Structures are given as C-alpha cells and as structure tokens.
mmCIF file of C-alpha atoms in Angstrom:
data_model
loop_
_atom_site.group_PDB
_atom_site.id
_atom_site.type_symbol
_atom_site.label_atom_id
_atom_site.label_comp_id
_atom_site.label_asym_id
_atom_site.label_seq_id
_atom_site.Cartn_x
_atom_site.Cartn_y
_atom_site.Cartn_z
ATOM 1 C CA MET A 50 94.962 139.538 -34.955
ATOM 2 C CA ARG A 51 97.058 136.571 -36.335
ATOM 3 C CA PRO A 52 97.318 133.613 -34.627
ATOM 4 C CA PRO A 53 100.746 131.783 -32.992
ATOM 5 C CA LEU A 54 102.743 129.864 -35.947
ATOM 6 C CA GLU A 55 101.125 126.102 -34.539
ATOM 7 C CA ALA A 56 97.618 127.902 -34.277
ATOM 8 C CA ALA A 57 97.943 129.493 -37.841
ATOM 9 C CA LEU A 58 99.483 125.899 -39.399
ATOM 10 C CA ALA A 59 97.302 123.530 -36.861
ATOM 11 C CA ALA A 60 94.389 122.530 -38.971
ATOM 12 C CA ALA A 61 95.570 122.130 -42.490
ATOM 13 C CA LEU A 62 96.930 120.766 -44.874
ATOM 14 C CA LEU A 63 100.940 121.923 -46.183
ATOM 15 C CA SER A 64 101.084 120.459 -49.778
ATOM 16 C CA LEU A 65 99.745 118.870 -52.710
ATOM 17 C CA ALA A 66 101.722 117.835 -54.706
ATOM 18 C CA LEU A 67 99.656 118.537 -58.245
ATOM 19 C CA ALA A 68 97.815 116.178 -60.582
ATOM 20 C CA LEU A 69 100.900 113.311 -59.552
ATOM 21 C CA PRO A 70 101.008 109.748 -60.756
ATOM 22 C CA ALA A 71 98.864 107.188 -59.083
ATOM 23 C CA TRP A 72 101.957 104.345 -57.436
ATOM 24 C CA GLY A 73 99.753 101.932 -58.863
ATOM 25 C CA GLU A 74 97.720 99.388 -56.543
ATOM 26 C CA GLY A 75 99.777 96.926 -54.878
ATOM 27 C CA TYR A 76 102.633 98.120 -54.516
ATOM 28 C CA ARG A 77 103.700 99.981 -50.965
ATOM 29 C CA HIS A 78 107.223 100.803 -50.138
ATOM 30 C CA ASN A 79 108.892 98.905 -47.897
ATOM 31 C CA ARG A 80 112.283 98.302 -46.084
ATOM 32 C CA HIS A 81 114.151 95.474 -48.430
ATOM 33 C CA ASP A 82 113.224 96.785 -51.291
ATOM 34 C CA TYR A 83 115.404 99.526 -50.971
ATOM 35 C CA ALA A 84 117.899 97.295 -49.031
ATOM 36 C CA SER A 85 117.565 95.182 -52.280
ATOM 37 C CA PHE A 86 118.972 98.472 -53.930
ATOM 38 C CA ARG A 87 121.911 99.774 -51.668
ATOM 39 C CA ASP A 88 122.878 95.529 -52.013
ATOM 40 C CA ALA A 89 123.501 96.371 -55.845
ATOM 41 C CA ARG A 90 124.876 99.597 -55.438
ATOM 42 C CA ALA A 91 127.350 97.684 -52.548
ATOM 43 C CA ALA A 92 128.280 95.256 -55.103
ATOM 44 C CA THR A 93 130.107 98.920 -57.578
ATOM 45 C CA GLY A 94 131.059 99.500 -55.068
ATOM 46 C CA ASP A 95 128.471 102.901 -54.705
ATOM 47 C CA ALA A 96 126.696 101.656 -51.892
ATOM 48 C CA ALA A 97 129.269 104.486 -49.747
ATOM 49 C CA GLN A 98 127.120 107.643 -51.303
ATOM 50 C CA LEU A 99 123.982 106.392 -49.640
ATOM 51 C CA LEU A 100 123.439 108.130 -46.078
ATOM 52 C CA GLU A 101 121.072 106.638 -43.353
ATOM 53 C CA PRO A 102 118.614 106.731 -42.092
ATOM 54 C CA ASN A 103 116.627 108.584 -45.499
ATOM 55 C CA TYR A 104 112.983 108.166 -46.931
ATOM 56 C CA LEU A 105 115.370 107.324 -49.996
ATOM 57 C CA PRO A 106 112.166 105.430 -51.222
ATOM 58 C CA PHE A 107 108.966 107.567 -50.833
ATOM 59 C CA MET A 108 111.634 109.800 -53.206
ATOM 60 C CA SER A 109 111.664 107.889 -56.604
ATOM 61 C CA TRP A 110 109.380 108.728 -59.149
ATOM 62 C CA LEU A 111 107.034 106.820 -61.437
ATOM 63 C CA VAL A 112 107.987 106.312 -65.346
ATOM 64 C CA PRO A 113 106.017 104.664 -67.911
ATOM 65 C CA VAL A 114 109.415 102.779 -70.677
ATOM 66 C CA ALA A 115 108.516 101.616 -73.176
ATOM 67 C CA LYS A 116 108.711 98.330 -74.406
ATOM 68 C CA PRO A 117 111.427 97.034 -76.541
ATOM 69 C CA GLY A 118 109.966 97.156 -80.499
ATOM 70 C CA LEU A 119 107.804 98.339 -82.856
ATOM 71 C CA ARG A 120 105.004 97.517 -80.835
ATOM 72 C CA GLY A 121 106.415 99.090 -77.725
ATOM 73 C CA LYS A 122 105.977 102.407 -80.188
ATOM 74 C CA LEU A 123 102.553 101.647 -80.907
ATOM 75 C CA PRO A 124 98.552 102.832 -79.243
ATOM 76 C CA ARG A 125 96.754 100.126 -77.076
ATOM 77 C CA TRP A 126 94.011 100.510 -80.083
ATOM 78 C CA LEU A 127 97.308 99.253 -83.452
ATOM 79 C CA GLY A 128 97.553 96.447 -80.551
ATOM 80 C CA GLY A 129 100.140 98.677 -79.295
ATOM 81 C CA HIS A 130 102.079 97.087 -75.813
ATOM 82 C CA GLU A 131 101.223 98.904 -72.243
ATOM 83 C CA PRO A 132 104.469 100.252 -71.435
ATOM 84 C CA GLU A 133 106.566 98.887 -68.649
ATOM 85 C CA ARG A 134 106.397 101.210 -65.269
ATOM 86 C CA TRP A 135 109.903 101.649 -64.041
ATOM 87 C CA LEU A 136 110.425 103.650 -59.865
ATOM 88 C CA VAL A 137 113.706 105.996 -61.309
ATOM 89 C CA TYR A 138 116.157 109.176 -59.069
ATOM 90 C CA CYS A 139 115.354 112.572 -60.591
ATOM 91 C CA HIS A 140 116.672 115.887 -60.080
ATOM 92 C CA TRP A 141 118.366 118.799 -61.121
ATOM 93 C CA GLY A 142 122.097 118.325 -63.095
ATOM 94 C CA PRO A 143 124.949 119.867 -61.824
ATOM 95 C CA ALA A 144 125.624 121.454 -65.159
ATOM 96 C CA GLN A 145 122.040 123.592 -64.035
ATOM 97 C CA MET A 146 123.448 124.177 -61.105
ATOM 98 C CA PRO A 147 122.990 127.291 -59.671
ATOM 99 C CA LEU A 148 119.692 126.792 -60.442
ATOM 100 C CA ALA A 149 117.736 130.764 -62.004
ATOM 101 C CA VAL A 150 114.736 131.134 -59.217
ATOM 102 C CA TRP A 151 111.354 133.886 -60.319
ATOM 103 C CA ILE A 152 109.574 135.087 -56.825
ATOM 104 C CA GLU A 153 106.519 137.043 -58.233
ATOM 105 C CA GLU A 154 106.007 139.807 -55.900
ATOM 106 C CA PRO A 155 103.743 140.094 -53.681
ATOM 107 C CA VAL A 156 99.925 140.950 -53.459
ATOM 108 C CA LEU A 157 98.293 140.754 -49.850
ATOM 109 C CA VAL A 158 95.100 140.349 -48.172
ATOM 110 C CA GLU A 159 94.107 143.343 -45.892
ATOM 111 C CA ASP A 160 93.664 142.090 -42.975
ATOM 112 C CA GLU A 161 91.354 144.715 -40.723
ATOM 113 C CA ASP A 162 92.051 142.257 -37.452
ATOM 114 C CA ASP A 163 95.663 142.871 -38.219
ATOM 115 C CA LEU A 164 97.159 146.277 -36.798
ATOM 116 C CA ASP A 165 100.129 146.345 -38.168
ATOM 117 C CA PRO A 166 101.200 143.847 -40.942
ATOM 118 C CA ASP A 167 104.629 142.751 -42.872
ATOM 119 C CA PRO A 168 105.568 144.650 -45.512
ATOM 120 C CA PRO A 169 105.110 142.855 -48.803
ATOM 121 C CA GLU A 170 109.391 142.657 -48.651
ATOM 122 C CA ALA A 171 109.148 140.602 -45.931
ATOM 123 C CA TYR A 172 107.570 137.389 -47.693
ATOM 124 C CA THR A 173 110.544 137.585 -50.922
ATOM 125 C CA ALA A 174 112.729 137.912 -47.770
ATOM 126 C CA ALA A 175 111.225 135.181 -46.351
ATOM 127 C CA ILE A 176 111.448 132.751 -49.763
ATOM 128 C CA GLU A 177 114.904 133.463 -49.701
ATOM 129 C CA ARG A 178 115.215 132.513 -46.492
ATOM 130 C CA ALA A 179 114.232 129.271 -48.087
ATOM 131 C CA LEU A 180 116.138 129.146 -50.459
ATOM 132 C CA SER A 181 119.641 129.754 -48.582
ATOM 133 C CA VAL A 182 118.557 127.174 -46.029
ATOM 134 C CA TRP A 183 118.094 124.643 -48.349
ATOM 135 C CA GLU A 184 121.763 125.409 -50.024
ATOM 136 C CA ARG A 185 123.507 125.479 -46.175
ATOM 137 C CA ASP A 186 122.266 122.631 -45.581
ATOM 138 C CA LEU A 187 122.944 120.736 -48.501
ATOM 139 C CA ASP A 188 127.135 122.146 -47.875
ATOM 140 C CA GLY A 189 125.617 123.449 -51.540
ATOM 141 C CA VAL A 190 124.361 120.589 -53.915
ATOM 142 C CA VAL A 191 121.703 122.788 -54.480
ATOM 143 C CA SER A 192 122.263 126.878 -55.671
ATOM 144 C CA PHE A 193 120.349 129.919 -56.893
ATOM 145 C CA ARG A 194 120.460 132.484 -58.135
ATOM 146 C CA ARG A 195 117.553 134.149 -59.020
ATOM 147 C CA VAL A 196 116.318 136.619 -61.678
ATOM 148 C CA ALA A 197 113.694 139.341 -62.257
ATOM 149 C CA ASP A 198 112.272 138.074 -65.122
ATOM 150 C CA PRO A 199 110.401 134.526 -65.138
ATOM 151 C CA ASP A 200 110.625 133.358 -68.769
ATOM 152 C CA GLU A 201 114.113 133.255 -67.869
ATOM 153 C CA ALA A 202 113.750 131.262 -64.930
ATOM 154 C CA ASP A 203 114.796 127.660 -64.510
ATOM 155 C CA LEU A 204 112.232 127.501 -61.671
ATOM 156 C CA ARG A 205 109.280 130.161 -60.318
ATOM 157 C CA ILE A 206 107.765 130.345 -57.022
ATOM 158 C CA ARG A 207 103.610 131.920 -56.703
ATOM 159 C CA LEU A 208 102.865 133.869 -53.935
ATOM 160 C CA ARG A 209 99.159 133.060 -53.883
ATOM 161 C CA PRO A 210 97.252 135.782 -51.440
ATOM 162 C CA GLU A 211 94.729 133.120 -50.262
ATOM 163 C CA ALA A 212 95.706 129.169 -49.894
ATOM 164 C CA ARG A 213 93.619 126.666 -52.313
ATOM 165 C CA VAL A 214 90.516 124.934 -50.744
ATOM 166 C CA LEU A 215 89.798 121.537 -51.001
ATOM 167 C CA ASP A 216 87.018 119.537 -52.227
ATOM 168 C CA ASP A 217 85.977 117.797 -49.162
ATOM 169 C CA GLU A 218 86.427 121.131 -47.173
ATOM 170 C CA GLU A 219 88.435 119.812 -44.839
ATOM 171 C CA GLY A 220 91.122 121.547 -45.179
ATOM 172 C CA LEU A 221 93.291 124.576 -46.777
ATOM 173 C CA VAL A 222 96.838 123.699 -49.073
ATOM 174 C CA LEU A 223 99.051 126.426 -48.006
ATOM 175 C CA GLY A 224 101.766 124.749 -50.617
ATOM 176 C CA SER A 225 101.893 123.029 -54.243
ATOM 177 C CA ALA A 226 104.213 121.942 -56.280
ATOM 178 C CA ARG A 227 102.985 121.499 -60.048
ATOM 179 C CA VAL A 228 105.241 117.888 -60.492
ATOM 180 C CA ARG A 229 103.911 115.930 -62.867
ATOM 181 C CA ASP A 230 105.709 115.233 -65.745
ATOM 182 C CA ALA A 231 108.397 116.704 -63.891
ATOM 183 C CA CYS A 232 110.373 113.033 -64.768
ATOM 184 C CA ARG A 233 111.043 112.384 -68.808
ATOM 185 C CA HIS A 234 112.169 109.236 -70.253
ATOM 186 C CA THR A 235 114.689 110.350 -72.599
ATOM 187 C CA GLY A 236 116.032 107.084 -73.204
ATOM 188 C CA GLY A 237 118.415 104.474 -72.509
ATOM 189 C CA ASP A 238 117.240 100.622 -70.849
ATOM 190 C CA PRO A 239 116.065 100.597 -67.265
ATOM 191 C CA ARG A 240 117.254 96.490 -67.155
ATOM 192 C CA SER A 241 121.273 98.606 -67.114
ATOM 193 C CA GLY A 242 120.261 100.527 -63.949
ATOM 194 C CA ARG A 243 119.517 103.931 -65.047
ATOM 195 C CA ILE A 244 117.961 105.782 -67.967
ATOM 196 C CA GLU A 245 118.224 109.559 -69.582
ATOM 197 C CA VAL A 246 115.549 111.835 -68.245
ATOM 198 C CA ARG A 247 114.103 115.619 -68.483
ATOM 199 C CA TYR A 248 114.172 116.886 -65.316
ATOM 200 C CA ARG A 249 111.923 120.062 -64.437
ATOM 201 C CA VAL A 250 110.114 121.555 -62.102
ATOM 202 C CA GLU A 251 108.407 125.170 -63.957
ATOM 203 C CA ARG A 252 106.280 126.320 -60.643
ATOM 204 C CA LEU A 253 105.756 126.197 -57.308
ATOM 205 C CA GLU A 254 103.009 127.602 -55.338
ATOM 206 C CA VAL A 255 103.026 128.850 -51.183
ATOM 207 C CA ALA A 256 99.733 130.554 -50.026
ATOM 208 C CA LEU A 257 99.753 133.614 -48.093
ATOM 209 C CA SER A 258 97.291 133.582 -45.763
ATOM 210 C CA ASP A 259 95.422 131.306 -44.697
ATOM 211 C CA ASP A 260 91.439 131.173 -42.924
ATOM 212 C CA HIS A 261 93.201 132.916 -39.867
ATOM 213 C CA GLY A 262 94.355 135.893 -42.107
ATOM 214 C CA LEU A 263 97.696 136.760 -43.071
ATOM 215 C CA LEU A 264 100.266 134.474 -42.596
ATOM 216 C CA LEU A 265 103.994 135.184 -40.817
ATOM 217 C CA PRO A 266 106.818 136.160 -42.963
ATOM 218 C CA ASP A 267 108.066 132.686 -39.952
ATOM 219 C CA GLN A 268 105.314 131.011 -41.709
ATOM 220 C CA VAL A 269 105.679 131.271 -45.386
ATOM 221 C CA GLU A 270 109.634 130.586 -45.409
ATOM 222 C CA LYS A 271 108.804 126.595 -43.145
ATOM 223 C CA LEU A 272 105.927 126.608 -46.500
ATOM 224 C CA ALA A 273 108.668 127.427 -49.066
ATOM 225 C CA LEU A 274 111.095 125.419 -47.230
ATOM 226 C CA HIS A 275 108.593 121.891 -47.690
ATOM 227 C CA GLU A 276 107.931 123.796 -51.454
ATOM 228 C CA ILE A 277 111.657 123.005 -52.675
ATOM 229 C CA GLY A 278 112.255 119.929 -51.685
ATOM 230 C CA HIS A 279 109.744 118.704 -53.861
ATOM 231 C CA ALA A 280 111.363 120.807 -56.657
ATOM 232 C CA LEU A 281 114.424 119.603 -56.209
ATOM 233 C CA GLY A 282 113.313 116.109 -56.829
ATOM 234 C CA MET A 283 110.744 114.944 -53.858
ATOM 235 C CA PRO A 284 108.030 113.876 -56.664
ATOM 236 C CA GLY A 285 105.761 112.541 -52.827
ATOM 237 C CA HIS A 286 105.509 113.119 -49.238
ATOM 238 C CA SER A 287 108.181 111.211 -46.008
ATOM 239 C CA PRO A 288 105.842 109.318 -43.535
ATOM 240 C CA ILE A 289 107.476 110.018 -40.670
ATOM 241 C CA PRO A 290 105.242 113.468 -39.025
ATOM 242 C CA ALA A 291 109.641 115.049 -37.562
ATOM 243 C CA ASP A 292 110.202 115.468 -41.063
ATOM 244 C CA LEU A 293 110.168 118.006 -43.755
ATOM 245 C CA LEU A 294 108.920 116.363 -46.909
ATOM 246 C CA PHE A 295 105.740 115.361 -44.430
ATOM 247 C CA PRO A 296 102.694 116.411 -45.375
ATOM 248 C CA ILE A 297 100.369 117.790 -42.219
ATOM 249 C CA ALA A 298 101.597 120.741 -40.501
ATOM 250 C CA ARG A 299 100.062 119.508 -37.419
ATOM 251 C CA ASP A 300 102.614 117.089 -37.104
ATOM 252 C CA ARG A 301 105.382 118.245 -38.256
ATOM 253 C CA ILE A 302 108.212 119.362 -35.124
ATOM 254 C CA PRO A 303 108.679 122.446 -34.504
ATOM 255 C CA ARG A 304 113.008 124.081 -35.809
ATOM 256 C CA GLU A 305 115.100 125.418 -37.492
ATOM 257 C CA GLY A 306 115.656 124.015 -41.523
ATOM 258 C CA LEU A 307 116.145 120.863 -42.422
ATOM 259 C CA GLY A 308 115.551 118.137 -40.176
ATOM 260 C CA ALA A 309 118.894 115.072 -39.839
ATOM 261 C CA ALA A 310 116.738 112.460 -42.429
ATOM 262 C CA ASP A 311 115.817 114.941 -44.927
ATOM 263 C CA VAL A 312 119.746 116.140 -45.332
ATOM 264 C CA ASN A 313 120.504 112.241 -45.353
ATOM 265 C CA SER A 314 118.068 111.864 -48.416
ATOM 266 C CA PHE A 315 118.737 114.790 -50.206
ATOM 267 C CA LEU A 316 122.240 114.512 -49.740
ATOM 268 C CA SER A 317 122.332 110.825 -51.088
ATOM 269 C CA LEU A 318 119.496 111.500 -53.935
ATOM 270 C CA TYR A 319 122.253 114.628 -55.478
ATOM 271 C CA ALA A 320 124.947 111.409 -55.395
ATOM 272 C CA LEU A 321 123.101 109.121 -57.736
ATOM 273 C CA PRO A 322 122.590 109.887 -60.693
ATOM 274 C CA SER A 323 119.293 111.569 -62.573
ATOM 275 C CA GLY A 324 117.442 108.699 -64.371
ATOM 276 C CA THR A 325 118.587 106.228 -61.532
ATOM 277 C CA VAL A 326 116.515 103.376 -61.496
ATOM 278 C CA TYR A 327 114.880 102.198 -58.133
ATOM 279 C CA ARG A 328 113.218 98.992 -58.870
ATOM 280 C CA ARG A 329 110.244 97.952 -61.308
ATOM 281 C CA LEU A 330 107.323 98.377 -60.329
ATOM 282 C CA ASP A 331 105.405 95.517 -61.678
ATOM 283 C CA GLU A 332 108.237 93.376 -60.415
ATOM 284 C CA PRO A 333 107.255 91.042 -57.053
ATOM 285 C CA GLN A 334 108.624 92.559 -54.042
ATOM 286 C CA ALA A 335 112.160 91.824 -52.368
ATOM 287 C CA GLU A 336 111.107 89.762 -48.637
ATOM 288 C CA ALA A 337 112.930 89.344 -45.987
ATOM 289 C CA PRO A 338 115.492 88.319 -45.817
ATOM 290 C CA ALA A 339 116.078 85.068 -43.914
ATOM 291 C CA ARG A 340 119.201 85.888 -41.329
ATOM 292 C CA ILE A 341 122.320 83.964 -40.310
ATOM 293 C CA GLY A 342 125.191 83.396 -38.681
ATOM 294 C CA PRO A 343 124.033 84.297 -34.414
ATOM 295 C CA GLU A 344 121.944 85.865 -32.540
ATOM 296 C CA PRO A 345 122.224 89.547 -31.918
ATOM 297 C CA ARG A 346 124.759 90.604 -30.224
ATOM 298 C CA LEU A 347 124.395 93.810 -26.986
ATOM 299 C CA ALA A 348 126.367 96.472 -28.059
ATOM 300 C CA LEU A 349 130.382 96.843 -26.405
ATOM 301 C CA ALA A 350 129.347 99.948 -25.023
ATOM 302 C CA PRO A 351 126.151 102.040 -23.827
ATOM 303 C CA HIS A 352 124.517 104.040 -25.831
ATOM 304 C CA VAL A 353 124.178 106.929 -23.867
ATOM 305 C CA ASP A 354 121.509 109.969 -24.371
ATOM 306 C CA SER A 355 122.505 113.282 -22.611
ATOM 307 C CA ARG A 356 119.410 114.890 -24.854
ATOM 308 C CA LEU A 357 116.559 112.909 -21.902
ATOM 309 C CA GLY A 358 119.609 111.858 -19.941
ATOM 310 C CA PHE A 359 119.079 108.008 -20.485
ATOM 311 C CA GLU A 360 121.888 105.443 -20.736
ATOM 312 C CA MET A 361 121.161 101.984 -22.529
ATOM 313 C CA GLN A 362 123.029 98.254 -23.988
ATOM 314 C CA ALA A 363 121.575 98.819 -27.904
ATOM 315 C CA LEU A 364 121.916 95.386 -30.234
ATOM 316 C CA GLU A 365 124.969 95.726 -32.216
ATOM 317 C CA GLY A 366 124.718 96.357 -36.061
ATOM 318 C CA TRP A 367 121.159 97.728 -35.824
ATOM 319 C CA THR A 368 120.819 100.860 -37.268
ATOM 320 C CA ARG A 369 120.257 103.304 -34.480
ATOM 321 C CA ILE A 370 118.373 107.048 -35.051
ATOM 322 C CA ALA A 371 117.460 109.003 -32.165
ATOM 323 C CA SER A 372 113.850 110.306 -32.077
ATOM 324 C CA PRO A 373 112.103 113.326 -30.147
ATOM 325 C CA TYR A 374 111.310 110.896 -27.487
ATOM 326 C CA GLY A 375 114.580 108.125 -28.188
ATOM 327 C CA LEU A 376 115.895 105.682 -29.486
ATOM 328 C CA VAL A 377 114.201 103.579 -32.273
ATOM 329 C CA LEU A 378 116.673 100.213 -33.627
ATOM 330 C CA VAL A 379 116.195 98.364 -36.379
ATOM 331 C CA ASP A 380 117.381 95.198 -38.073
ATOM 332 C CA GLY A 381 118.637 96.285 -40.990
ATOM 333 C CA VAL A 382 118.014 99.461 -42.919
ATOM 334 C CA ALA A 383 114.907 101.450 -41.809
#
C-alpha cells in the first residue's frame, strides 16, 4: 500500500541543485541589498516591474567576469587577475518561447505491495500538468511545447525509477536540476548594470519512487513543479517554507499551483532583461537606511483577515504579507 502524499515526502529532500557554485564566504542575502537594487531601478522607471513580496535576491546567479585588460584574460599561474564575482539574473529569452521539452518515457519499479499501480502514461501526464501550471499561473510569460526527439529539446526531463540517496543517508533526493554553468557571461561590462549572457538548462530529473515505494502521479507533479522552477531561472532555493522553491518537502504547505510569492518572483524575474546585474559579490553590503521623518502611524482603515476572523490596525506604509497563521508587517521590503 502506498503512503499518503505528505507521509511519502515527509523526510525527503525535495531538490538538489547539482554542482551549484558557492555564493562565497561572508555573504548573506539581506533586504537592504534588495532595497538598493529596487531603488536603482526606480531611478530608471523600472521598479514597477518588481512585484512584492518576492524572493528575487535568491534568484540571482553567481557569474565570474574577467577583469578588463590583458591580465584579466591570463590564467593565474601566468600572473592573471582573479575574475570578479557578480550576482546576475538569467532566464530564457522571449524568442526561445515556447521551450521545446522532451519527457523521458517512464520506467516504473515493481512494487509487490502496490496492488493497483498507476500506468506509466499517468506519470507523463503529471509532468505535462506541471508544465501547464507554470504557463497558467505566469499568464503565458513562459510556454512549452513537447518534442519527440531529445536532440531537438531545449529542456530534457528525465524520470528516474528511484530516488538518489544522499551521502550521509539522512534523506533522499527526489528531484534535481543541472544548473551549473547554466548562466555564462558572453560579453559586456557589469558596471553598466547589464551583461550579455547565455542561459541554458539542459536537464532536470524527477524520481518516480522513494523508500516507501512508487510515488503517486500527483506527487510526481509536485516534484516536477519545483524542478521546472529551477530550469526557468532559480539557481538556489527560497528561504520561506511556504514557497514552492523551498528545498524540504515536509515544511511546504499543500496547495494547488504556485503561491503568491512564487508568482511575484518569477514574473519579476522575467520582467528583468536576462543579464541584469543585482550586485557585485565582493562589495560591502548595503546598510539599513536611517529613518527620516516622523515615526510610523497606524493606517486609517483596519486590516481585515476573513480567513482567520480578526481585524487589526496595521502600520501605514508597511509591507503586508498574509501568512497561513495571520499577517506579517515589514518596515520596507520583505
């Protein structure tokens, strides 16, 4: 007998972004860096494209860029300079849509405890549903078309019969996306705010079973939803357990489709030209701006939560983020 959805995924690591370059010691994402990025875009009239709340900072890619001049092109053993490290946004371009997708034919592991297994085509249909959810929830910003030949595909989705076991044997990897070197600098100076990049994610993998046995098609669909997010331009993971791109399955709140932060993040990402620079990694991090003006005031109208049946006086001008348990108020950006 197969376990229910939450039990089967309870102790499993949802995703592994394979061979992702390290962010670098000493750097942690913070909202003040994001506020600086947003304010810089506001100066050019582009801040309206950034929907909040989002996890856009965690969608930036670490891209090495050679320093200008001859020494920037030489290897270190010949006296060359270390490349500069920049955080850059990368994604598929509009001209590449719809992305050609090849889905591997499923090979199911026999489970003698499962008396009524789903047919292989049910798992292919689950992957197709996941692709459709991304198209629907992002209002067609991304689109896909299936191809029969893997050599013609922009993205290959492989269906592994079994999950990968972590080296410490404390969890399973039910999905993975090969994102190393997916975003490469091909030209331009990052100090201009944008560089030329080549973006390509050739393959992602989704497991069809775990240590409890064969997964349900709905479970495979949820895994595919997560991995497709990596392929669309998310190199790492969201730090918020409720988000689709959070790495651990047991902390994710069940729901249909993408959540509000997922939609905001990917719509904001695709509103930015691919190659947009977030910040230089080696520069000092932004500090909290000094408060100017009067102390915060209460908003005129109360905040009413019809889900949980309460109302409260929120602070005027503060960001409001609805959570499953109430309301989060943030002074500035989340």
